[in-house]
Short mmCIF file of C-alpha atoms in Angstrom, two decimals:
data_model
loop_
_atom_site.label_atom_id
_atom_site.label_comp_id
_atom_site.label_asym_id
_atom_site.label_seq_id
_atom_site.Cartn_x
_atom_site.Cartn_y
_atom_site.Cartn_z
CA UNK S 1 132.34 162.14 121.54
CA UNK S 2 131.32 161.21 117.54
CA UNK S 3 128.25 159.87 117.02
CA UNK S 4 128.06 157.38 113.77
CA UNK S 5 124.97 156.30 113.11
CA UNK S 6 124.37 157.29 109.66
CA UNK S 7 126.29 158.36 107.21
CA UNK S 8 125.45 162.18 107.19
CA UNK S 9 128.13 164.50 108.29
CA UNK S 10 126.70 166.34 110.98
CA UNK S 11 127.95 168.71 113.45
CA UNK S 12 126.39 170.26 116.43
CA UNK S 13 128.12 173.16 118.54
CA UNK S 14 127.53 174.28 121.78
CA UNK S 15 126.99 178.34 122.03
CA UNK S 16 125.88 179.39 125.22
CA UNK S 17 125.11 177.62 128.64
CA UNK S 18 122.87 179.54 132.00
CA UNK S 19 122.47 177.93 134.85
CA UNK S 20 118.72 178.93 136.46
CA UNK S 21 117.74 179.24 139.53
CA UNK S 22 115.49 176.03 139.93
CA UNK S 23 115.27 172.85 138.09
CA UNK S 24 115.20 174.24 134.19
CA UNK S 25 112.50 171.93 132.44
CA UNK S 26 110.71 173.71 128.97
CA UNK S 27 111.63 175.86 126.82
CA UNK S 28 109.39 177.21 123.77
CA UNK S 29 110.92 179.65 121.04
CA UNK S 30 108.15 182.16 119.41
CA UNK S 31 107.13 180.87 116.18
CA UNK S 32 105.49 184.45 115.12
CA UNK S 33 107.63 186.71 112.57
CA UNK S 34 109.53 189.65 114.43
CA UNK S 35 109.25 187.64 117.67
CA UNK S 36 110.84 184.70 116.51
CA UNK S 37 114.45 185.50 118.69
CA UNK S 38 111.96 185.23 121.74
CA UNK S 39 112.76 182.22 123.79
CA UNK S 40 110.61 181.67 126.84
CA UNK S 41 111.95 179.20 129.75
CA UNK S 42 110.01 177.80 132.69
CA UNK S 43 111.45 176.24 135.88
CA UNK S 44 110.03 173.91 138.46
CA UNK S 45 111.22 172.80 141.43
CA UNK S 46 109.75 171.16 145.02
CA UNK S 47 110.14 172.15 148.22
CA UNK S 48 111.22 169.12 150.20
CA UNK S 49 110.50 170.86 153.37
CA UNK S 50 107.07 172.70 152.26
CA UNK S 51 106.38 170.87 149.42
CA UNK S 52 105.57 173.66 147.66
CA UNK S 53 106.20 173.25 143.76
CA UNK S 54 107.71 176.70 142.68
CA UNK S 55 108.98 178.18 139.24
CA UNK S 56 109.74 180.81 137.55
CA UNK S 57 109.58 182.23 134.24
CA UNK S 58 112.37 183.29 132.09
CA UNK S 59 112.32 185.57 128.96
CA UNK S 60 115.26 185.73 126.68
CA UNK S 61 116.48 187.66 123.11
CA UNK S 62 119.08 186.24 121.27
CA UNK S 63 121.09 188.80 119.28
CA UNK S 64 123.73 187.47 116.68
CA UNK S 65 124.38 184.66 114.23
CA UNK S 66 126.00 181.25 114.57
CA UNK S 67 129.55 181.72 113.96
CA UNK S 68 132.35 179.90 112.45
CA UNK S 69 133.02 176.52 114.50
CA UNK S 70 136.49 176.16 113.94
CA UNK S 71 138.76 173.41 114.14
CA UNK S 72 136.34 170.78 114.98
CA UNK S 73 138.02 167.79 113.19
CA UNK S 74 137.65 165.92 110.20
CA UNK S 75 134.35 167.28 108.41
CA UNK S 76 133.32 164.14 107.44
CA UNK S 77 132.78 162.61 110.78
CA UNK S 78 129.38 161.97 112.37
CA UNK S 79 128.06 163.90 115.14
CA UNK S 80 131.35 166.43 116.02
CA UNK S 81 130.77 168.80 118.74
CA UNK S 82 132.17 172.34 118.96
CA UNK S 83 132.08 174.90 121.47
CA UNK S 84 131.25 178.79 120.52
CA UNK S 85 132.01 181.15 123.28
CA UNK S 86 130.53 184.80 121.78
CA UNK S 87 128.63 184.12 118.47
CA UNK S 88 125.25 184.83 120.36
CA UNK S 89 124.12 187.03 123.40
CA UNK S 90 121.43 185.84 125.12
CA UNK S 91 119.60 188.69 126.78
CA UNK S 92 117.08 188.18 129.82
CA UNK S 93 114.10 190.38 129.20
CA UNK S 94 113.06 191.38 132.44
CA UNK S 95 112.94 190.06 135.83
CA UNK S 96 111.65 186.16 136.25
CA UNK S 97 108.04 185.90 137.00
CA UNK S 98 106.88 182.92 140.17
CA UNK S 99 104.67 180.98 139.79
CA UNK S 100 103.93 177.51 140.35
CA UNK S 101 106.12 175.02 139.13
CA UNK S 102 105.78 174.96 135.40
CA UNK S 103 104.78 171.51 133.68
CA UNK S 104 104.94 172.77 130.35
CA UNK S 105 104.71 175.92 128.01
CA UNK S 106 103.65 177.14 124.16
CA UNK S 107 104.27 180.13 122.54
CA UNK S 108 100.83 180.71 120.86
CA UNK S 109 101.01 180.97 116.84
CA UNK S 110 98.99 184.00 116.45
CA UNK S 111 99.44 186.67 114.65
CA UNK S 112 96.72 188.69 116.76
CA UNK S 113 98.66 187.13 119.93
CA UNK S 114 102.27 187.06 119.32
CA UNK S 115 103.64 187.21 122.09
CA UNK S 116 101.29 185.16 124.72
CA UNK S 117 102.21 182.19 126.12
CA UNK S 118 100.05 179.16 127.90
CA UNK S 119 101.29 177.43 130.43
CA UNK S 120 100.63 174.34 132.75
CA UNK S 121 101.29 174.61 136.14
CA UNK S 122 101.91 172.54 138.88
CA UNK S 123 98.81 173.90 141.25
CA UNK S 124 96.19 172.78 138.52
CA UNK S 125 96.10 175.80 136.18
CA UNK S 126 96.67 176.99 133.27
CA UNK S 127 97.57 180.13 132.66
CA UNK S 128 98.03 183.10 129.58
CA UNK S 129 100.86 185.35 129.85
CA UNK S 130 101.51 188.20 127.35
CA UNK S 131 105.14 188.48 127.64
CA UNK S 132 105.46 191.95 125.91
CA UNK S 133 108.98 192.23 124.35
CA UNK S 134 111.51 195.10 122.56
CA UNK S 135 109.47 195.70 120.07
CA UNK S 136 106.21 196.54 121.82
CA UNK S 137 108.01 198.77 124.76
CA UNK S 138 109.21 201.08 121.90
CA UNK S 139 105.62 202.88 122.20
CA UNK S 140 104.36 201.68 125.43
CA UNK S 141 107.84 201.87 127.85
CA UNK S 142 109.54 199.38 130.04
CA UNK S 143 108.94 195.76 128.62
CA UNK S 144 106.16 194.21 130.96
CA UNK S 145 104.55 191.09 132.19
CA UNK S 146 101.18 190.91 131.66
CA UNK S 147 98.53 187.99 132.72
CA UNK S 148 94.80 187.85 132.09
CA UNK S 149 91.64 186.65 134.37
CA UNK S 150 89.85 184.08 133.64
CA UNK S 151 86.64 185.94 135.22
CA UNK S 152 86.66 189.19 134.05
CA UNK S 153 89.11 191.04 130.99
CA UNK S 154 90.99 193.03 133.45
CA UNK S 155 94.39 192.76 133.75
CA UNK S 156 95.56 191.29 137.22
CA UNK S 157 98.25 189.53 138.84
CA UNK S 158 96.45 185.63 139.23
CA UNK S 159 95.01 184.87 136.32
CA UNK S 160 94.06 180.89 136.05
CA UNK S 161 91.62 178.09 134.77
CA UNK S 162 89.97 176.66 138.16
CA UNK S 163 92.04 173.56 139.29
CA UNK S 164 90.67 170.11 139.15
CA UNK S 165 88.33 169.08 141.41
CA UNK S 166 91.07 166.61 142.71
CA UNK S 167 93.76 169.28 142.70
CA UNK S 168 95.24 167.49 139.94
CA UNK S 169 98.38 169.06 138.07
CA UNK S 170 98.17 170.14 134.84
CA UNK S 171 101.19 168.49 132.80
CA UNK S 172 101.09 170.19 129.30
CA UNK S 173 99.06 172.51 127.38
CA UNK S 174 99.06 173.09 123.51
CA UNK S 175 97.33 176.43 121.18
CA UNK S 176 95.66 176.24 118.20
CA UNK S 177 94.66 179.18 116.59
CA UNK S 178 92.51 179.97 113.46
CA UNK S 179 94.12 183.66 113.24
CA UNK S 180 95.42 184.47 110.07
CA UNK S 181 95.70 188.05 108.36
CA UNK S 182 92.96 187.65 106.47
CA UNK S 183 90.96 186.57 109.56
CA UNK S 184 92.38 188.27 112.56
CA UNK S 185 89.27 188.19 115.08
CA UNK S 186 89.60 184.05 114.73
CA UNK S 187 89.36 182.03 117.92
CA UNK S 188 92.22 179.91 119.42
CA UNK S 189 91.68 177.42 121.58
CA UNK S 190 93.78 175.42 123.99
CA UNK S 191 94.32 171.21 124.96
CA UNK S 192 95.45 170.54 128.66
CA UNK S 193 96.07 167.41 130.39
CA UNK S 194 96.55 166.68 133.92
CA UNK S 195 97.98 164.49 136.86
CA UNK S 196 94.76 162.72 137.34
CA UNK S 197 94.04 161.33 133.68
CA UNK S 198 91.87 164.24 132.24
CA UNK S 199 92.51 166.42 129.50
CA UNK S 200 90.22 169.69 128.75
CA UNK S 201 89.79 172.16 126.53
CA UNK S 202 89.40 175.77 126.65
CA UNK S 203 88.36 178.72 124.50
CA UNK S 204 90.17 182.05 124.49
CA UNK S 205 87.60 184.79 124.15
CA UNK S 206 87.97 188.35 123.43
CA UNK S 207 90.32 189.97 126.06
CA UNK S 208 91.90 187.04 127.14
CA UNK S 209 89.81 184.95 129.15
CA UNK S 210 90.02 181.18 129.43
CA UNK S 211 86.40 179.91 128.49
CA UNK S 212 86.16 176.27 129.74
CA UNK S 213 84.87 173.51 127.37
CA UNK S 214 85.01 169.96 127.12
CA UNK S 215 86.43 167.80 129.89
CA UNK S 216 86.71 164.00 129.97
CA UNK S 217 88.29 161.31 131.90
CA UNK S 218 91.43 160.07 128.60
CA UNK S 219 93.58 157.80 131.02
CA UNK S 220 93.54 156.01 134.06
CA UNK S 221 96.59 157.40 134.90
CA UNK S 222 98.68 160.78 134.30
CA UNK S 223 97.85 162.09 131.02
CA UNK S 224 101.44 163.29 129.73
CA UNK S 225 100.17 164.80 126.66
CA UNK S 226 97.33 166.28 124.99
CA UNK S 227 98.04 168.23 121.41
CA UNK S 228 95.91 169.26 118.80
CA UNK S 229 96.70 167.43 115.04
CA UNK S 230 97.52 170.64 112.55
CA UNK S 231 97.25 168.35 109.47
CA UNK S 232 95.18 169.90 107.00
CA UNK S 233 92.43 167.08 106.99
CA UNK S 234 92.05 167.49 110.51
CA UNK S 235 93.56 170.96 111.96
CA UNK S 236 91.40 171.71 114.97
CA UNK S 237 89.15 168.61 115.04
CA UNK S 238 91.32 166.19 116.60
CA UNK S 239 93.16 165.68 119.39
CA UNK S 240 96.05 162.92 120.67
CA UNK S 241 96.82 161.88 123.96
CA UNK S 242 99.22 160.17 125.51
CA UNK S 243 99.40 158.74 129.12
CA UNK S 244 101.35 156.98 132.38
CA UNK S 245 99.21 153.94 131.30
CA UNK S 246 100.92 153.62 128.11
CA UNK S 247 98.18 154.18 125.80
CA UNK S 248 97.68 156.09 122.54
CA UNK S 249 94.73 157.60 121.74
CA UNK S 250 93.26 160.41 119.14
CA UNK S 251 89.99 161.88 119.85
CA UNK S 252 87.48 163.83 117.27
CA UNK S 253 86.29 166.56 119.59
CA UNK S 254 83.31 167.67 117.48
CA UNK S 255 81.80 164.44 118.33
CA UNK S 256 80.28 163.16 121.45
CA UNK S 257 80.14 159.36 122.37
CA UNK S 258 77.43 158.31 124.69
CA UNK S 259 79.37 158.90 127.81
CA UNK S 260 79.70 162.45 126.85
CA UNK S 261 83.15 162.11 125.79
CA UNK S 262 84.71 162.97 122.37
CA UNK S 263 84.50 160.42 119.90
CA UNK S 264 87.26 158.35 120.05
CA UNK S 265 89.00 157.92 116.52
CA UNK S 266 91.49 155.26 117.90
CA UNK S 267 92.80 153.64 120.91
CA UNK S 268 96.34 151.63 121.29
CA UNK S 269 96.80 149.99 124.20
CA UNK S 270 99.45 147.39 123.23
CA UNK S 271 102.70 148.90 121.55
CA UNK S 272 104.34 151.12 124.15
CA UNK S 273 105.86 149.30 127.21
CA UNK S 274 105.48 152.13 128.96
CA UNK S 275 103.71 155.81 129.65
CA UNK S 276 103.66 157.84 126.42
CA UNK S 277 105.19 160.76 127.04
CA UNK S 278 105.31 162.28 123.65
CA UNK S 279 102.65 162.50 120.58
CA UNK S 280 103.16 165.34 117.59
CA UNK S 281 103.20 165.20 113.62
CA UNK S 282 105.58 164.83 111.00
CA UNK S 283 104.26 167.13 108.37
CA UNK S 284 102.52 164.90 106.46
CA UNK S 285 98.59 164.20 106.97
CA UNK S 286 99.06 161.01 107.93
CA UNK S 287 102.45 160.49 109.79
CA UNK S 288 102.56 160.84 113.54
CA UNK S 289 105.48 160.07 115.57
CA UNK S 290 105.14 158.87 119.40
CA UNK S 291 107.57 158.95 122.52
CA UNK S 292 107.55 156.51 125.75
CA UNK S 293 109.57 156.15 128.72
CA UNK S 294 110.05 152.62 127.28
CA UNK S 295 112.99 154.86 125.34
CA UNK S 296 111.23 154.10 121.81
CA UNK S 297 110.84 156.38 119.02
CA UNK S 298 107.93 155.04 116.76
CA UNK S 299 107.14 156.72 113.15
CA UNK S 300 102.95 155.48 112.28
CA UNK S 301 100.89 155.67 109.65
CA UNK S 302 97.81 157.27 109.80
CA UNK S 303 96.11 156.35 106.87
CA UNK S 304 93.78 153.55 108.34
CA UNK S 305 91.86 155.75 110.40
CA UNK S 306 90.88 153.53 113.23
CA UNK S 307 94.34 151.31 113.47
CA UNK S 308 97.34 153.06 112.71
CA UNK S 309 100.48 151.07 112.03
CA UNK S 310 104.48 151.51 113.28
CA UNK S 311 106.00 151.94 110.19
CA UNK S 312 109.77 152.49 112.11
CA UNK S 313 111.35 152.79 115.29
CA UNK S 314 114.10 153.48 116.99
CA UNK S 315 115.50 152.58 120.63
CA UNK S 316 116.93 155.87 121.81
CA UNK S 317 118.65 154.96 125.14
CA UNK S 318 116.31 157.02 127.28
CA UNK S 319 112.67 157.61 127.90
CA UNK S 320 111.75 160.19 125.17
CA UNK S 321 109.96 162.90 127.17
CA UNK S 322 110.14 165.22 124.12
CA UNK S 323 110.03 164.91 120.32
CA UNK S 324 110.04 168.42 117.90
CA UNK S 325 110.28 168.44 114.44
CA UNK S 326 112.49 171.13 112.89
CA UNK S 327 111.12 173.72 111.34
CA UNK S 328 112.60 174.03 108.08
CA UNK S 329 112.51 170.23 107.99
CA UNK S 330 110.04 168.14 110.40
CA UNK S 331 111.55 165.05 109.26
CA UNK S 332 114.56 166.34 110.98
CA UNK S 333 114.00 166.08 115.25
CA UNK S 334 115.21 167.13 118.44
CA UNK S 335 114.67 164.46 120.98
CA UNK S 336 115.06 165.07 124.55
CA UNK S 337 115.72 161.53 126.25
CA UNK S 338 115.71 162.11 130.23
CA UNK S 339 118.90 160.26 131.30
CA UNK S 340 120.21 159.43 127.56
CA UNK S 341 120.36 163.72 127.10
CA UNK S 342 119.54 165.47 123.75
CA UNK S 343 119.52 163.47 120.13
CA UNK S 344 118.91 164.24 116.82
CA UNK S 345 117.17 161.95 114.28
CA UNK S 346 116.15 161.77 111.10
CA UNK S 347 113.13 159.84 109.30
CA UNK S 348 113.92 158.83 105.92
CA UNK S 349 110.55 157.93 103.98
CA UNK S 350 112.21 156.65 100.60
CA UNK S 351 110.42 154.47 98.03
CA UNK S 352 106.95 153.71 100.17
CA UNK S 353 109.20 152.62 103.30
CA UNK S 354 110.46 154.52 106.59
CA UNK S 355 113.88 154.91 108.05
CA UNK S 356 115.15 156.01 111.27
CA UNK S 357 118.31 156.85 112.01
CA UNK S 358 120.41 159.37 114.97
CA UNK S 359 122.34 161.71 113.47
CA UNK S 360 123.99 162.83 116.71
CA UNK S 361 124.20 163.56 120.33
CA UNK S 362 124.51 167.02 121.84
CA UNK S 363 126.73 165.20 125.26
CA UNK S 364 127.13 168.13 127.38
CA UNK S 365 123.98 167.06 129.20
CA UNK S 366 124.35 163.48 129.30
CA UNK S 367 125.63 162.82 133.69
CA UNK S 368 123.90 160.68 135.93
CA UNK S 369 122.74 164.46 137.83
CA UNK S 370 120.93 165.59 134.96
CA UNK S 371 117.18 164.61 133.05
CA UNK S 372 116.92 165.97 129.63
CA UNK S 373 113.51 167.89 129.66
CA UNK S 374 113.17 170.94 127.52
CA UNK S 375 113.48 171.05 123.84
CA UNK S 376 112.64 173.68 120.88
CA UNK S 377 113.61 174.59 117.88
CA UNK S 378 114.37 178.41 116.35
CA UNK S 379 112.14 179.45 113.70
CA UNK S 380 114.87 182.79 112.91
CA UNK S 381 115.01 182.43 109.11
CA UNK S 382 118.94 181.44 109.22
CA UNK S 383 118.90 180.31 112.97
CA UNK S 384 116.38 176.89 112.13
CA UNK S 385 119.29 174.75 113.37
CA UNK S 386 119.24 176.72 116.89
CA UNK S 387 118.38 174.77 119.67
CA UNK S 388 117.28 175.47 123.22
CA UNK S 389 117.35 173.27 125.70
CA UNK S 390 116.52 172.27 129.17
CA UNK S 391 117.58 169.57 131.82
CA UNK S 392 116.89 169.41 135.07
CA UNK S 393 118.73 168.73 138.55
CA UNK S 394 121.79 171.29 137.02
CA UNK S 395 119.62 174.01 136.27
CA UNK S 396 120.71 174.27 132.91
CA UNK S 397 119.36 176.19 129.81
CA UNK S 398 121.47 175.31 126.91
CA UNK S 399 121.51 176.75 123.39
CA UNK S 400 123.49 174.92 120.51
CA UNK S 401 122.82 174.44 116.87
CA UNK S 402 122.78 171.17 114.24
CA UNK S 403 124.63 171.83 110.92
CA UNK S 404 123.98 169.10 108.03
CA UNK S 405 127.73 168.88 106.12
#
């Protein structure tokens, strides 16, 4: 099942497969040194009868290194895909924690945090979870679970940003945090976006408490993303949205506008022929990259402030839920593409123009039973071609890895 698209020699293998208990839909590797084998996986599913949304959280280590392949083929072919029984043990951490059904998760980038997670959940919250691993139940004892109020600093066992007024779901989340070494008492804040159009934002204050902020009306229909820029010209000021009623926005939330919202920086109501399901950055301060469920990848510039430009795109065969740079090279992504399953593409920016091209497929989770969901990258120095990955309907948590020949 070669893919030839380019002319780069790729090969991705397939390591390990789990089947979960409910639909499998995000997964989020730590990006924080001496966590960074963490991968945390959330599951939602509905209750046809009750329709209750339930999930359940997962917390893996992955011991090992990517192994020989093997007799894959000829080396020079496009998109090869080989299968690795033992090279990597993926170890569950402790028991899955219910919840709600979870939208979305994000391993925060802290290094005064490194091992909470936010999550968006299906019953209107969001929610921190300190997801203690090996490292810290060497002084403390049996790895634990623990989840912080929103009220008080106490730990508890709820622990939850009020739901909309409209019971609305909240559909992603996204961290930033100031913390650095040199600054460890720095705030982080979090982006969430929900069911009914709204995205908010949210402080996290000493202890661990959610500190609501700024909430405004972004879309007229489900927001599907809300995450913060991290270019350096912007870090922390700005935010991009994407929504159900296909339009692209970025908001400056140090401003206000007259209705009380943040200033709006730009609006784009016209490209995408459908929702936008996926917004993010390209490591660069002025390329951003967008996702629809009208299956197009789309590379803009950024430079015009107030009307960005597609400088590329790319017809993926599926509506691109999720896009994620890779970490040792973010013009290298992992696109989860619903019914088309999991691609990876490059963006070539030669000579003052852009280039988009698939390098390959990962096939495995391509049926008409399955939606390609979930998608991360490792950040393991040595392990950045790792992948995890999600689809729903089989349950399945997948982990395979890209190799550029």
């Amino acid at each position: 099942s070669a893919v030839r698209t380019t002319r780069m020699p790729v090969r991705t293998t397939r390591h390990k497969d789990v089947t979960l208990d409910l639909h499998a839909d995000v997964a989020s590797w730590n990006p924080n040194a001496a966590h960074t084998r963490t991968l945390v996986v959330g599951t939602y599913e509905l209750d046809e009868a009750t329709q209750v949304r339930h999930g359940k959280l997962y917390t893996y280590h992955v011991s090992g290194d990517v192994g020989d392949v093997g007799d894959v083929g000829d080396a020079g072919d496009v998109g090869d895909v080989g299968d690795v029984g033992d090279d990597l043990c993926l170890e569950c951490k402790h028991d899955a924690v219910d919840l709600p059904g979870i939208f979305d998760l994000h391993c925060m980038e802290s290094p005064t945090c490194p091992t909470t997670v936010a999550l968006a959940l299906a019953d209107g919250s969001v929610r921190l979870i300190d997801v203690s691993t090996g490292m810290q139940a060497a002084t403390t004892g049996p790895d634990e679970v623990r989840m912080w109020n929103t009220d008080t600093y106490e730990d508890c066992t709820v622990a939850h940003a009020a739901p909309t007024p409209l019971q609305a779901m909240a559909l992603t989340v996204d961290t930033r945090s100031s913390s650095s070494p040199e600054s460890p008492t720095s705030s982080t804040s979090i982006a969430a976006s929900y069911s009914d159009g709204s995205v908010k934002l949210f402080d996290v204050a000493p202890g661990g408490a959610l500190v609501p902020g700024r909430t405004w009306a972004a879309h007229t229909l489900e927001a599907w993303m809300a995450t913060w820029s991290t270019a350096p010209s912007r870090a922390g000021n700005v935010v991009y949205t994407g929504g159900d009623d296909a339009v692209f926005q970025a908001w400056d939330v140090r401003e206000r506008s007259d209705s009380g919202e943040p200033s709006r920086l730009f609006v784009d109501r016209k490209t995408h022929g459908a929702g936008v399901t996926s917004v993010g950055e390209l490591g660069s301060d002025h390329a951003v990259m967008t996702g629809s469920y009208d299956n197009i990848l789309r590379i803009w510039d950024w430079r015009n402030s107030t009307r960005p430009v597609v400088q590329a795109s790319l017809d993926l065969g599926g509506g691109v839920w999720r896009l994620k740079p890779k970490p040792d090279d973010p013009n290298v992504l992992l696109a989860a593409t619903m019914y088309d399953g999991f691609k990876v593409v490059r963006v070539d920016r030669d000579g003052g123009g852009v280039r988009v091209e698939q390098l390959a497929e990962f096939p495995a989770q391509k049926t008409d039973k399955t939606l390609a969901y979930g998608a991360s990258w490792c950040r393991e120095p040595g392990l950045e071609g790792l992948a995890a990955t999600c689809s729903f309907y089989d349950n399945l948590l997948s982990l395979w890895s890209v190799e550029m020949l």
